[in-house]
Coordinates of C-alpha atoms in Angstrom, one line a residue:
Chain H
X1 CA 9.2 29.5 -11.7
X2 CA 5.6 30.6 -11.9
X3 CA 4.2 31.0 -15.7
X4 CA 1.0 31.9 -16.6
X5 CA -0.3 27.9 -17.0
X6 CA 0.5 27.3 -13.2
X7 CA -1.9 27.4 -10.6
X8 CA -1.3 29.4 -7.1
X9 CA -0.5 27.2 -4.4
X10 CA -3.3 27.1 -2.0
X11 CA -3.2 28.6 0.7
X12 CA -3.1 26.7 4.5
X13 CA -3.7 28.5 7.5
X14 CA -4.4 26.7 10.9
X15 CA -7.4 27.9 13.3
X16 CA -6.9 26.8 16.9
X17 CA -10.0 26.7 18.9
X18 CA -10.8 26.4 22.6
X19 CA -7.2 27.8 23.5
X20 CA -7.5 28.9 27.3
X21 CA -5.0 31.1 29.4
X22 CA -2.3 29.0 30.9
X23 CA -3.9 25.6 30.3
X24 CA -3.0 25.0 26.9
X25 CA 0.0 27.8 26.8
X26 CA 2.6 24.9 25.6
X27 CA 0.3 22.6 23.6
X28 CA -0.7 25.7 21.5
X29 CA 3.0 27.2 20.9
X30 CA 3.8 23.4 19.9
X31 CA 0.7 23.6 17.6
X32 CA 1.8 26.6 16.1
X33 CA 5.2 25.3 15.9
X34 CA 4.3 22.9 14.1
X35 CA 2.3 24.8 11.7
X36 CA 5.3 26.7 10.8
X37 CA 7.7 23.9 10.4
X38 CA 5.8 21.7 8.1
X39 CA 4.3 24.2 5.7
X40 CA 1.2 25.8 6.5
X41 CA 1.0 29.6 6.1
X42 CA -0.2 31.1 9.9
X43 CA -2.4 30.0 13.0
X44 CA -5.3 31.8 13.7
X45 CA -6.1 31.4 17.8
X46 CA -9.7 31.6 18.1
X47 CA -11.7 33.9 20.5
X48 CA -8.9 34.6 22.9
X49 CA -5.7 37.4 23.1
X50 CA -2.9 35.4 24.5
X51 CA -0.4 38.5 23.5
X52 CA 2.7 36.3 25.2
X53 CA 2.4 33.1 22.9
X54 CA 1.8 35.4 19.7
X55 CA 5.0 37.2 20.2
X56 CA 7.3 34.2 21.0
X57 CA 6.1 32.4 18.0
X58 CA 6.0 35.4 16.0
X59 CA 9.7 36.0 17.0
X60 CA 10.9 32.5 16.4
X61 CA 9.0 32.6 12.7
X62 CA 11.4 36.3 12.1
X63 CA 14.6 34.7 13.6
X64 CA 14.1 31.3 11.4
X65 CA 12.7 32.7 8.3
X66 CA 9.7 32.5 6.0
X67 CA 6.8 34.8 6.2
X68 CA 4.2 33.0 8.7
X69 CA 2.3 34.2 11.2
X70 CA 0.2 34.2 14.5
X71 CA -2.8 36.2 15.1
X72 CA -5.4 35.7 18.3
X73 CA -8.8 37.1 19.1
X74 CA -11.2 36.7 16.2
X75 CA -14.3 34.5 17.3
X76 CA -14.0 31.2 15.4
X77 CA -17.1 30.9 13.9
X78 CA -16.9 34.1 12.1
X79 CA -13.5 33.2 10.8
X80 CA -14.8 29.7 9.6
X81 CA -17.5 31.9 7.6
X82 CA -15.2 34.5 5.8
X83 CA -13.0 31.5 5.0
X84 CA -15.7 29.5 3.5
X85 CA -17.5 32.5 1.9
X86 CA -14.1 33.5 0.6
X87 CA -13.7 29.7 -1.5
X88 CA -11.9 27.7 1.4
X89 CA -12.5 24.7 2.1
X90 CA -12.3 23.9 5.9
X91 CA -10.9 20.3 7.3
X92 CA -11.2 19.5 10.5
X93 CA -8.6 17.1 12.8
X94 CA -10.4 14.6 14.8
X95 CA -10.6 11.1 15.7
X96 CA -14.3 10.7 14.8
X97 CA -13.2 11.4 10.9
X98 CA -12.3 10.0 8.1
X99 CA -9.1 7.9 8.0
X100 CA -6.3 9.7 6.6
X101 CA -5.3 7.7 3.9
X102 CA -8.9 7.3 3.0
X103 CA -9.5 11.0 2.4
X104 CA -6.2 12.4 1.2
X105 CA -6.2 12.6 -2.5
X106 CA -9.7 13.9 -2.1
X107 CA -8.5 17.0 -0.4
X108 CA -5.0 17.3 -2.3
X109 CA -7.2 17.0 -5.5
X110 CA -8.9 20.4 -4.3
X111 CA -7.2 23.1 -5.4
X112 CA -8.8 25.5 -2.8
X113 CA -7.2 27.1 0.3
X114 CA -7.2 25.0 3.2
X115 CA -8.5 25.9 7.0
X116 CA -7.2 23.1 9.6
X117 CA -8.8 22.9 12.5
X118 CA -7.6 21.8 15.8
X119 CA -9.4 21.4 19.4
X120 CA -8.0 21.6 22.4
X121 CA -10.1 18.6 24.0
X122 CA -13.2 19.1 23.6
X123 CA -15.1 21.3 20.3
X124 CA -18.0 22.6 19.8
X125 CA -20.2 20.0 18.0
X126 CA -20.9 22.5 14.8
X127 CA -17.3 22.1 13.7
X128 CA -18.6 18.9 12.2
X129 CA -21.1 19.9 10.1
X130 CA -19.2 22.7 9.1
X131 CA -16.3 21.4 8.1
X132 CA -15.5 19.8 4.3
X133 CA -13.6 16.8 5.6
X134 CA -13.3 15.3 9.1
X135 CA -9.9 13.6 9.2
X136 CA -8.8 10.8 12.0
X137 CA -5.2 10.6 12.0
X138 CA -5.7 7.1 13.3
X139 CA -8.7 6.3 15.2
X140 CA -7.2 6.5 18.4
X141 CA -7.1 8.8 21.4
X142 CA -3.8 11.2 19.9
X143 CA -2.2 14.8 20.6
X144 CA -3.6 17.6 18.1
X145 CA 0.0 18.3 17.9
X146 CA 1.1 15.5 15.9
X147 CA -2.1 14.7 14.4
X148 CA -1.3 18.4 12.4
X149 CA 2.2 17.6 12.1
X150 CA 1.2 14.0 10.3
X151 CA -1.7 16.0 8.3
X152 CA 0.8 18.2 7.0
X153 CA 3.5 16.1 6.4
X154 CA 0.8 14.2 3.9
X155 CA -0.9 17.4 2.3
X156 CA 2.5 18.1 0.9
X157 CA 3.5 14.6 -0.1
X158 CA 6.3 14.2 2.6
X159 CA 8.2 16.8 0.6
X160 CA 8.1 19.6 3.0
X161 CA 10.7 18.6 5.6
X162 CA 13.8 19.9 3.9
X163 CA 13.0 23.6 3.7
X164 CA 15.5 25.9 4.0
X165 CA 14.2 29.9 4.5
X166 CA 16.3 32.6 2.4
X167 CA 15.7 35.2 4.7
X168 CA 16.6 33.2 8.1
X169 CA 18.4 35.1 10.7
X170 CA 19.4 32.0 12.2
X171 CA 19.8 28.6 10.5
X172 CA 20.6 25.0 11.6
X173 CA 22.8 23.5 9.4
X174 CA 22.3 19.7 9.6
X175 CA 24.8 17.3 11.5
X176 CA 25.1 14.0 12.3
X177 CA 26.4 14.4 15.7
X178 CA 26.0 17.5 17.7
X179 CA 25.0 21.4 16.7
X180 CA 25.9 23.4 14.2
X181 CA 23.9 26.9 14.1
X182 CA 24.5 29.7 11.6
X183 CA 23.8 33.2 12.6
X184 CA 23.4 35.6 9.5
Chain M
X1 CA 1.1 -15.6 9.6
X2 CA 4.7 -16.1 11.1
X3 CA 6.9 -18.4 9.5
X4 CA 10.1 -19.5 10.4
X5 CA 11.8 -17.2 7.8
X6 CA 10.1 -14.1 9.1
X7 CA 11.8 -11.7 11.2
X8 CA 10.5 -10.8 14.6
X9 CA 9.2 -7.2 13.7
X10 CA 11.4 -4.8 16.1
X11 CA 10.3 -3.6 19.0
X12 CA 10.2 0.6 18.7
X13 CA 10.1 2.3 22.5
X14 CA 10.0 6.2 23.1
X15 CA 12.4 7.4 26.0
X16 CA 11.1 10.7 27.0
X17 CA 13.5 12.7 28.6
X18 CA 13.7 16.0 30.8
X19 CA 9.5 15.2 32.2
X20 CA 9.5 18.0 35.0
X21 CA 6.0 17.8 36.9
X22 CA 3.6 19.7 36.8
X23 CA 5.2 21.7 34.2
X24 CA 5.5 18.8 31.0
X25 CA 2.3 16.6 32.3
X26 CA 0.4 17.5 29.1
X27 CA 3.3 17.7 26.9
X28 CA 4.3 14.1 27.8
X29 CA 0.8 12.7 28.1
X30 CA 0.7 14.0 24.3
X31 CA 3.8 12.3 23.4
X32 CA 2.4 9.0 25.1
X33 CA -0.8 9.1 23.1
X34 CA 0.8 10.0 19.3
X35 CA 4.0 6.8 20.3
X36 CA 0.7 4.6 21.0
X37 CA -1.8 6.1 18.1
X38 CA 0.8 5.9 15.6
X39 CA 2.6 2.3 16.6
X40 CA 5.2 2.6 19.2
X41 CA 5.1 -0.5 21.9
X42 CA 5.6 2.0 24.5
X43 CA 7.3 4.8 26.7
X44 CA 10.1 4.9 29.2
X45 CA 9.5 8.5 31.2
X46 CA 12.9 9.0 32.7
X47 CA 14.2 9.8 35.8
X48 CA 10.8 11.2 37.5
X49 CA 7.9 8.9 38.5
X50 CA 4.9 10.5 38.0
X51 CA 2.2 8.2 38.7
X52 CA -1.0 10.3 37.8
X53 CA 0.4 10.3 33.8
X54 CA 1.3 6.5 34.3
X55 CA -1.9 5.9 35.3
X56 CA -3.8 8.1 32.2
X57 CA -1.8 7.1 29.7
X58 CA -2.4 3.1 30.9
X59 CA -6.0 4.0 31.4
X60 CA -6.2 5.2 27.9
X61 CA -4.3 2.0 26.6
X62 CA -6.0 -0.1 28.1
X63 CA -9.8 0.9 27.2
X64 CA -8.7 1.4 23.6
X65 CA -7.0 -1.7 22.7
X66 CA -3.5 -2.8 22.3
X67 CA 0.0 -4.0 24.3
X68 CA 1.0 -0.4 25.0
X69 CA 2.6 0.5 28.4
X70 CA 4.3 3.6 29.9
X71 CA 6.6 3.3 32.4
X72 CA 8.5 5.8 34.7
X73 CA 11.2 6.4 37.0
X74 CA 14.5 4.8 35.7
X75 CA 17.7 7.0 35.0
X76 CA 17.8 8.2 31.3
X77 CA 21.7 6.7 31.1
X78 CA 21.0 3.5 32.6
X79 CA 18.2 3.1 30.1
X80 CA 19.9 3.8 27.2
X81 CA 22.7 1.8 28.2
X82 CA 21.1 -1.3 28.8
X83 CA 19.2 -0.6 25.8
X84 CA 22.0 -0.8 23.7
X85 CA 23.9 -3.8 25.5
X86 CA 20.8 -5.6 24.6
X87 CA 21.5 -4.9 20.5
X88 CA 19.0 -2.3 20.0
X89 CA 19.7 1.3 18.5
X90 CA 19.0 4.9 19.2
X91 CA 17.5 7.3 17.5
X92 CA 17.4 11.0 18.8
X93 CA 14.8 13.4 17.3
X94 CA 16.6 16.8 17.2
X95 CA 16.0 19.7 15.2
X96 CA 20.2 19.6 14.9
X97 CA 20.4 16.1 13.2
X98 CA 20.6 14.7 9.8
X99 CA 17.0 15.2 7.6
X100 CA 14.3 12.7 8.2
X101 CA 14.1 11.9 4.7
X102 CA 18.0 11.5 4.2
X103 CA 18.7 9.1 6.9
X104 CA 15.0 7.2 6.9
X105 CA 16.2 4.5 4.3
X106 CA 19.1 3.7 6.7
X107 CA 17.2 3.1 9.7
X108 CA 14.4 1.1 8.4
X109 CA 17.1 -1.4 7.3
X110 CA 18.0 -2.1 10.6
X111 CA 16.5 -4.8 12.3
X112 CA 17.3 -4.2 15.5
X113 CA 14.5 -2.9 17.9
X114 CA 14.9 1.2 18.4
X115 CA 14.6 3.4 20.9
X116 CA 13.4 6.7 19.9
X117 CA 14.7 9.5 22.4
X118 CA 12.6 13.0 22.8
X119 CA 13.9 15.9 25.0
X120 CA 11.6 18.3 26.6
X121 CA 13.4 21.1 25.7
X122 CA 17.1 21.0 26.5
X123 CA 18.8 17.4 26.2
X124 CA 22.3 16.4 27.9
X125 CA 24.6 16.8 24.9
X126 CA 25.9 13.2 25.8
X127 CA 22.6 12.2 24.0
X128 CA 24.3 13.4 20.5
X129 CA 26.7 11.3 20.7
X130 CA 24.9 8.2 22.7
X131 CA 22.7 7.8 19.6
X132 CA 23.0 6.0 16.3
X133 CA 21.0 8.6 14.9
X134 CA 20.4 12.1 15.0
X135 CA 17.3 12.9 13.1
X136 CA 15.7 16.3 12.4
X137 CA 11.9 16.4 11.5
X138 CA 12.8 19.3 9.5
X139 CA 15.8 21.4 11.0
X140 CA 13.3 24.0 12.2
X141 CA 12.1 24.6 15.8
X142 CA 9.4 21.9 16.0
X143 CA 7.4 20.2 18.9
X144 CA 8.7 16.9 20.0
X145 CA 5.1 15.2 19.7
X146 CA 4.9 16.3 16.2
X147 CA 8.3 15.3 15.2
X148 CA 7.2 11.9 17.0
X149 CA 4.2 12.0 15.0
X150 CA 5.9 12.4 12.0
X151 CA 9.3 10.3 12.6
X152 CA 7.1 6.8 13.3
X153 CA 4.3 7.4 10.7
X154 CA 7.8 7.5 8.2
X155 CA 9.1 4.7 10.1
X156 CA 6.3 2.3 9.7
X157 CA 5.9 3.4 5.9
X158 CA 2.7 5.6 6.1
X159 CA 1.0 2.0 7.2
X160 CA -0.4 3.0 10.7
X161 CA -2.8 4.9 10.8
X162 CA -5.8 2.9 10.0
X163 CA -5.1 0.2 12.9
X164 CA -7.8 -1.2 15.1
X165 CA -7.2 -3.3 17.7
X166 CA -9.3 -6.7 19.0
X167 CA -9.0 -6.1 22.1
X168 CA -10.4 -2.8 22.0
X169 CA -12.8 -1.9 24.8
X170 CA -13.8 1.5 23.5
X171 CA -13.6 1.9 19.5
X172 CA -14.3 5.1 17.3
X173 CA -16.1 4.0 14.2
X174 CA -14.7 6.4 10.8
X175 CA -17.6 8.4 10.2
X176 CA -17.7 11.8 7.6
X177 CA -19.9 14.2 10.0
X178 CA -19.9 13.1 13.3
X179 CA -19.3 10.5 16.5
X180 CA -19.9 7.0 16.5
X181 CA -18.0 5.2 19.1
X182 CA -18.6 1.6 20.0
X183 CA -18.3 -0.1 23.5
X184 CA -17.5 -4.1 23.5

């Protein structure tokens, strides 16, 4: 229950840049995904309309519950400055940064919204000087994919992977050895 | 140090399953990178050689450091089979299984060396009941490199991700605004 002491919960939205039409079709659904299922609150796809991907994930998020959402098009680097004029704080997901561990409490202690950025290979050089934190999930050659999906999993103190949705139209309930799918 | 009362760490292996070329070469060159980034000693692809990803992923292993090898080819079944007849266990990462954070405990007390199974898309149902564990990285529709990601950074305790290895050609030096890599 909210009372009036409590703070909001920051927001987290997830801005996907360098997305090209079919290359990164997959890696980007699993990005997004992954967005969804670990907590964060919608993926922005920068500079490109990829209509297709935005209404399977978009249908998936209805079908499963919870209220996120994809949206494509807007140019990154106008949506990195409306977020920061707007009080986020931007981090950004690369190998080059800071190691996880090393950085985390900085950014949990921050009770701003958060804007995570991921590359598909290669981004433009900016990003790093615009970003708040640069965070290595390890600094090793990884997929952007998991390196959100671990990021996540550690914003929200590895207490996000139990969620169940109220308003799911479909629901997995968990088993130990085979399927079990509810359909409301 | 080793001493005599240590135990042999176990050995962790990803069996990728369903590869199809061309259409999962990034996908499962994704999951190669996060199973070596994040501590895995390295993955069967089964049933499909596909020598080009072999060949990337081993490039990458080698020139960044580390023991990690990718291998291809061999039937799923036989793998798992001989896997097991050898005393080590299987885990399945499904979005249909038992919560991550129920079951973790469980499996970290085994000592046996595991093989962590990921499906591209659609798995043989035989693998439900061929492994010791079913385990959902949230029982939401997820990417199987994230839920890799996620499922060894858990496994290994949150410990992995600052690892550097001495036999690292190529290394990426942490830095807070920028690249700095360093060539031995």
């Amino acid at each position: 229950m909210r009372t009036k002491n409590s703070r909001r919960q920051p927001r987290v939205m997830v801005l996907r840049i360098g997305h090209r039409i079919p290359r990164d079709s997959r890696v980007t659904t699993h990005v997004c995904l992954t967005a969804r299922a670990l907590g964060a609150d919608g993926v922005y796809i920068a500079d490109v309309q990829d209509r297709e991907l935005v209404e399977r994930v978009n249908r998936v998020a209805q079908e499963f519950g919870g209220s996120f959402k994809v949206e494509a098009g807007k140019p990154w680097r106008s949506t990195v400055n409306e977020w920061k004029r707007g009080g986020g704080r931007i981090v950004h997901l690369t190998a080059y940064g800071l190691p996880l561990p090393k950085i985390m409490a900085t950014i949990r202690r921050s009770h701003a919204d958060k804007m995570v950025i991921v590359g598909a290979e290669k981004v433009p050089g900016e990003v790093f000087g615009l970003a708040d934190w640069n965070v290595a999930v390890t600094n090793q050659p990884i997929s952007e994919v998991s390196a959100l999906g671990v990021f996540l999993d550690w914003l929200f103190r590895h207490r996000r992977l139990e969620v169940q949705y109220p308003n799911a139209g479909i629901q997995i309930i968990p088993t130990a050895h085979g399927k079990n799918v509810v359909r409301n």
